[in-house]
Short mmCIF file of C-alpha atoms in Angstrom, two decimals:
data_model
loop_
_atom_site.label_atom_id
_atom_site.label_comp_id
_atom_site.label_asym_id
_atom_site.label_seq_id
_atom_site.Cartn_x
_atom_site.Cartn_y
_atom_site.Cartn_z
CA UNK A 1 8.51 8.71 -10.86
CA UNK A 2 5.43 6.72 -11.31
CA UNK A 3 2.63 7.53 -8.19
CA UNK A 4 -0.17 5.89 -7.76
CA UNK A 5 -3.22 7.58 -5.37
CA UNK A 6 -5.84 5.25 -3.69
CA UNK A 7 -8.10 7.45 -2.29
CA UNK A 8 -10.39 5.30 0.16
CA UNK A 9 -13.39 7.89 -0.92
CA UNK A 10 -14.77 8.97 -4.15
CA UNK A 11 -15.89 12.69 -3.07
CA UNK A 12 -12.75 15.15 -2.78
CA UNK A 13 -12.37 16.46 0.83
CA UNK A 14 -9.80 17.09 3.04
CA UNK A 15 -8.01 13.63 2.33
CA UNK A 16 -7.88 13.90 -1.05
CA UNK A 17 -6.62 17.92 -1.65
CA UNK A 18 -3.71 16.38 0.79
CA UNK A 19 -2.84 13.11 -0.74
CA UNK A 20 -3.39 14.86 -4.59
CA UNK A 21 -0.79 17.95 -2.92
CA UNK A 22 2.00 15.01 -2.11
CA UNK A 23 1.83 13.46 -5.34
CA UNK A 24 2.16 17.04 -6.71
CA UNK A 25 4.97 18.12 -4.61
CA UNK A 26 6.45 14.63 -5.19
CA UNK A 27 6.31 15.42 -8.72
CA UNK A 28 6.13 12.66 -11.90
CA UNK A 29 2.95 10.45 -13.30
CA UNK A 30 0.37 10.29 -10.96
CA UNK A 31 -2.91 7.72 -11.71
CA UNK A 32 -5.81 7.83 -9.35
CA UNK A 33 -8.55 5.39 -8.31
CA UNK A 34 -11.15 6.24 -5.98
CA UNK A 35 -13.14 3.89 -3.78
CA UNK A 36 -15.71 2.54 -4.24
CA UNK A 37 -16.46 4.30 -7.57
CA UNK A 38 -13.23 1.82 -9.42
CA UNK A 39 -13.90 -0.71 -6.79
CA UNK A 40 -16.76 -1.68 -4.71
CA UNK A 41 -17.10 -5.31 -3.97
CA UNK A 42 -16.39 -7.44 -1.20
CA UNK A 43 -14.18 -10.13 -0.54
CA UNK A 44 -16.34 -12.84 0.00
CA UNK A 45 -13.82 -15.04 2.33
CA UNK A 46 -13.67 -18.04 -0.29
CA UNK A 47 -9.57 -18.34 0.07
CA UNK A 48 -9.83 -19.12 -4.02
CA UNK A 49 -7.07 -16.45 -4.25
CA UNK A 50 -4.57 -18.43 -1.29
CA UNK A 51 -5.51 -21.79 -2.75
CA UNK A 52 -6.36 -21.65 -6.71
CA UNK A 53 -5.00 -18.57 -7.20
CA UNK A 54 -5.77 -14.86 -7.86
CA UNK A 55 -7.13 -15.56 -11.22
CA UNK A 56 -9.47 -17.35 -9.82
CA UNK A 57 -11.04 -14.34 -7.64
CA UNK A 58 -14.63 -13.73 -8.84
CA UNK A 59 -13.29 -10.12 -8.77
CA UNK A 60 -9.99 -10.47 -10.57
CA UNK A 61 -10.91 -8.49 -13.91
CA UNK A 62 -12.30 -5.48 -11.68
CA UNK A 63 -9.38 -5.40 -9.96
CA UNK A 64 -6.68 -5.69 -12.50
CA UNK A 65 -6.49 -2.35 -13.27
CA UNK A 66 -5.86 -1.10 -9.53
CA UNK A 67 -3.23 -4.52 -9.61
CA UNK A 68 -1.68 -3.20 -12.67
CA UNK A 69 -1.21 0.34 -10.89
CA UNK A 70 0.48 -0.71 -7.77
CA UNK A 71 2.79 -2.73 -9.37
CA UNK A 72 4.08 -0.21 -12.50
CA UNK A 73 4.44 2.31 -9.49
CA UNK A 74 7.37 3.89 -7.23
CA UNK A 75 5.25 5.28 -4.92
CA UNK A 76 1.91 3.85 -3.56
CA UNK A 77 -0.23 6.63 -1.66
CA UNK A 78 -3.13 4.82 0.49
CA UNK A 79 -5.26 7.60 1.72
CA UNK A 80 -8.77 7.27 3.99
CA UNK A 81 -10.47 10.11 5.97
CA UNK A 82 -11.07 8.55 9.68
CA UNK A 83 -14.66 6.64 10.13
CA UNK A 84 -14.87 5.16 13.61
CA UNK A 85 -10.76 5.61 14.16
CA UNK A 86 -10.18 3.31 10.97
CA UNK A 87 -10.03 3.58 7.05
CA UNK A 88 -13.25 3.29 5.15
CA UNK A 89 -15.45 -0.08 4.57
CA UNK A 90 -14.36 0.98 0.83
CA UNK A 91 -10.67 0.84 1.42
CA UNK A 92 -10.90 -2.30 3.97
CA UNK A 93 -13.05 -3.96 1.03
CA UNK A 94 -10.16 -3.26 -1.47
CA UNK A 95 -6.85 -4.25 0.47
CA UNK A 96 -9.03 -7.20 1.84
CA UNK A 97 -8.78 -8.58 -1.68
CA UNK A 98 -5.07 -8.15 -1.78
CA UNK A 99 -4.37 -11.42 1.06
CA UNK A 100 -2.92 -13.16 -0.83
CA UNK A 101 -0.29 -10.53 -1.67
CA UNK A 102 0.88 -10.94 2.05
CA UNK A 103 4.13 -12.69 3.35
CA UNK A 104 2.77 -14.97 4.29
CA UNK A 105 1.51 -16.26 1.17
CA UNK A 106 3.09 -14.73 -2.45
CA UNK A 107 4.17 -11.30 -2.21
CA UNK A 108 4.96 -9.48 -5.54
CA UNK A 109 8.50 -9.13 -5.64
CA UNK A 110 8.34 -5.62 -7.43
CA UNK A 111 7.08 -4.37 -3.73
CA UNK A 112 9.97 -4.80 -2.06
CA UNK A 113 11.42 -1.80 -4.03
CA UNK A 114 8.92 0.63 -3.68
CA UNK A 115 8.08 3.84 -1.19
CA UNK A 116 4.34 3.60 0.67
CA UNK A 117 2.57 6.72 1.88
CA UNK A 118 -0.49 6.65 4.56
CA UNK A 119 -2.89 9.44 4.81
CA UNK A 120 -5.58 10.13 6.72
CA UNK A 121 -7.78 13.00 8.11
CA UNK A 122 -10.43 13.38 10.73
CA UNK A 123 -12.09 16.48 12.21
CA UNK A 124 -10.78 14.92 15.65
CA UNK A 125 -9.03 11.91 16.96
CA UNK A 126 -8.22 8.51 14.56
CA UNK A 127 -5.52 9.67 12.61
CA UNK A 128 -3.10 7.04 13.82
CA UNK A 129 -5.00 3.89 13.57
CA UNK A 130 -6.66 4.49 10.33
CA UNK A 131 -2.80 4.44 8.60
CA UNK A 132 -1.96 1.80 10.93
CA UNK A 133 -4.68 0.05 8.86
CA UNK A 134 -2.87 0.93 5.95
CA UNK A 135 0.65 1.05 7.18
CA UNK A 136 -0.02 -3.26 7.90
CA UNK A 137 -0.92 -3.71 4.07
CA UNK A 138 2.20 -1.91 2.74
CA UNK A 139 4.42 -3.99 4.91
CA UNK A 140 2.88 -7.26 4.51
CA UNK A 141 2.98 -6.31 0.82
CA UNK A 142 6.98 -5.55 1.29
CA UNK A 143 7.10 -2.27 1.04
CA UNK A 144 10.21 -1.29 2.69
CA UNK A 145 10.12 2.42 2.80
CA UNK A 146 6.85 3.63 4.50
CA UNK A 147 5.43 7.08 5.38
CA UNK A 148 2.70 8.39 7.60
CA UNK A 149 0.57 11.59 7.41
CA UNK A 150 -1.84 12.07 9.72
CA UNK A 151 -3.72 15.55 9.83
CA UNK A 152 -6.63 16.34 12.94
CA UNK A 153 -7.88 19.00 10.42
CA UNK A 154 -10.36 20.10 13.02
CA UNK A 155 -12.86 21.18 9.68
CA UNK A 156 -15.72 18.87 8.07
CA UNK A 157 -14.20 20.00 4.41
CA UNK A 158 -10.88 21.35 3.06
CA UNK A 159 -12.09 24.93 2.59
CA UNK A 160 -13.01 24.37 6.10
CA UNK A 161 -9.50 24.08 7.27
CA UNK A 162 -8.00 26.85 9.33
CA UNK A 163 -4.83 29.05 7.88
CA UNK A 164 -2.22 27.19 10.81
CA UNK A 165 -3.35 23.98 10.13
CA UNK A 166 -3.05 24.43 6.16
CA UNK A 167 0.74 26.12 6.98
CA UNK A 168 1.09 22.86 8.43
CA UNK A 169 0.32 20.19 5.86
CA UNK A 170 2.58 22.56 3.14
CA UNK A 171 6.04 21.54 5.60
CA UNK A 172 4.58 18.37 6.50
CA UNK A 173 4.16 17.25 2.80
CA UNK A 174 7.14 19.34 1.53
CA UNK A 175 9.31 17.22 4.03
CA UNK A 176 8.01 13.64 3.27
CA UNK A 177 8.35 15.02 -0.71
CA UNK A 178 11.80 15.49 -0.41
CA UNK A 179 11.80 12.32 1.65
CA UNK A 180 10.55 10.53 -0.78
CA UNK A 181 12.49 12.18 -3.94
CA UNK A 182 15.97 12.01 -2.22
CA UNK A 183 15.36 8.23 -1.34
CA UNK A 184 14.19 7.50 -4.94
CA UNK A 185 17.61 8.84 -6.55
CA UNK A 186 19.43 5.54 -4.85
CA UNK A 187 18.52 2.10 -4.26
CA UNK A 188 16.22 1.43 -1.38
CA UNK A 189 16.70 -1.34 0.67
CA UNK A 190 14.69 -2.91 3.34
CA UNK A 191 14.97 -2.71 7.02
CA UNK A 192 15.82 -5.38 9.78
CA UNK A 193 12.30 -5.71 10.70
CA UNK A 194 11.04 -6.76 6.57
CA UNK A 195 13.99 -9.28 6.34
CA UNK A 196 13.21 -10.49 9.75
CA UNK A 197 9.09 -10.95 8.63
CA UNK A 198 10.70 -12.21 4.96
CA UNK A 199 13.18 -14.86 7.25
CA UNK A 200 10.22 -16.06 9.44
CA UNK A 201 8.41 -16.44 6.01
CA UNK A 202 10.78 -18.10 4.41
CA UNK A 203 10.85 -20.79 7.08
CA UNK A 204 6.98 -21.09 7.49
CA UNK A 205 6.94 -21.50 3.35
CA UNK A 206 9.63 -24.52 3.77
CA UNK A 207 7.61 -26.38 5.71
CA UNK A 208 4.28 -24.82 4.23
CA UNK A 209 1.02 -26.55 4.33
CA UNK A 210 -0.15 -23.82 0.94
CA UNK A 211 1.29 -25.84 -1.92
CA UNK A 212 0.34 -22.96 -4.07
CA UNK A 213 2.56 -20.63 -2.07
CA UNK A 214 5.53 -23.62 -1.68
CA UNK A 215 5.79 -23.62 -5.33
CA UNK A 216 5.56 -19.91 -5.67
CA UNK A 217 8.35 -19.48 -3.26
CA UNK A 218 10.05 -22.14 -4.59
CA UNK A 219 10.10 -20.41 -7.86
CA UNK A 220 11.50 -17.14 -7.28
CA UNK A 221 14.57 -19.05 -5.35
CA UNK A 222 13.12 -17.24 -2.06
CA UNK A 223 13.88 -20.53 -0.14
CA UNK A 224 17.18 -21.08 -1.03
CA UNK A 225 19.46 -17.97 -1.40
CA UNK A 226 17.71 -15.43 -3.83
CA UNK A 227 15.57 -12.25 -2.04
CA UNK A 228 12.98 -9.97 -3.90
CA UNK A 229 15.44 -6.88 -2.87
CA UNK A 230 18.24 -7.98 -4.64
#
């Protein structure tokens, strides 16, 4: 399997030893980027990407190579340590720039065959809306497989962390590993809720308002009987 790691930091604490041990355990090619060393601009809210097109980002070329990633991978790992009980301004900058990627606009259909992994950390409390944060790309995106790791480490580094709490992120990742692995070896469909976002989607992109996203629906067949998952 192909992984891909965005780690929403670019030092290597507690997040990263635990996202880097899942790709491990996971097993295959793993590429990592880390924020905001590969990436580290701002959208600037210009909608060029929903109405021109992503080419037309002032960004684009930066990005490409993160773009590239995501969609050569099987498994996309998002991981953020907690800052103020959501991901970091680096990894909000990044997925901010990936809009137009949403539903409700023109998803890649090579997403809606993938397998999604959230992780944070945090010395306390956060844990579950930081991968929320995450968790709401990777849907939007398609993904229809999509795991969530949150660890209250209790520690300000990974050495840091105490013996129990390390026993626990081995069977934590060792189960979402196998998770992940057994899922991979047949094809992985998505749930009611996707097809119910992709139906209301579909509808919305019939009577659009977005020519750019009519015609790109239009394309793939997505308004008339053909689905990304088939």
């Amino acid at each position: 399997m192909k992984i891909v790691i965005i780690h929403g930091q670019s030092h290597k604490g507690s997040t990263y030893h635990i996202a880097r041990k899942l790709a491990e355990k996971i097993g295959g090619d793993i590429q990592e980027f880390f924020l905001p060393r590969d990436f580290d601009e701002f959208c600037i809210g210009c909608t060029t990407c929903f109405v021109k097109g992503e080419e037309q980002c002032p960004h684009h070329a930066k990005l490409q190579p993160i773009t590239e990633a995501l969609d050569m991978a099987d498994v996309i790992i998002l991981a953020s340590p907690v800052y103020v009980f959501h991901v970091t301004g680096a990894m909000k900058a990044l997925l901010d720039h990936y809009g137009f990627r949403w539903m409700a606009h023109r998803p890649e259909e090579k997403m809606f065959k993938k397998q999604g992994v959230c992780i944070s950390t945090a010395a306390g409390a956060g844990t579950k809306s930081t991968n929320q944060d995450m968790a709401h790309s990777l849907f939007n995106w398609g993904v229809p497989r999509i795991y969530k790791l949150g660890f209250a480490v209790a520690a300000t580094s990974y050495d840091g962390i105490s013996p129990k709490k390390r026993q626990a992120i081995e069977k934590k990742t060792e189960k979402i590993a196998n998770k992940i692995k057994k899922a991979n070896q047949r094809r992985i469909n998505p749930n009611l809720k996707l097809r119910g976002m992709f139906a209301i989607m579909r509808i919305v992109q019939i009577h659009g308002w977005n020519p750019k996203d009519m015609d790109y629906w239009n394309a793939k067949g997505w308004t008339k009987d053909k689905r990304p998952w088939r």
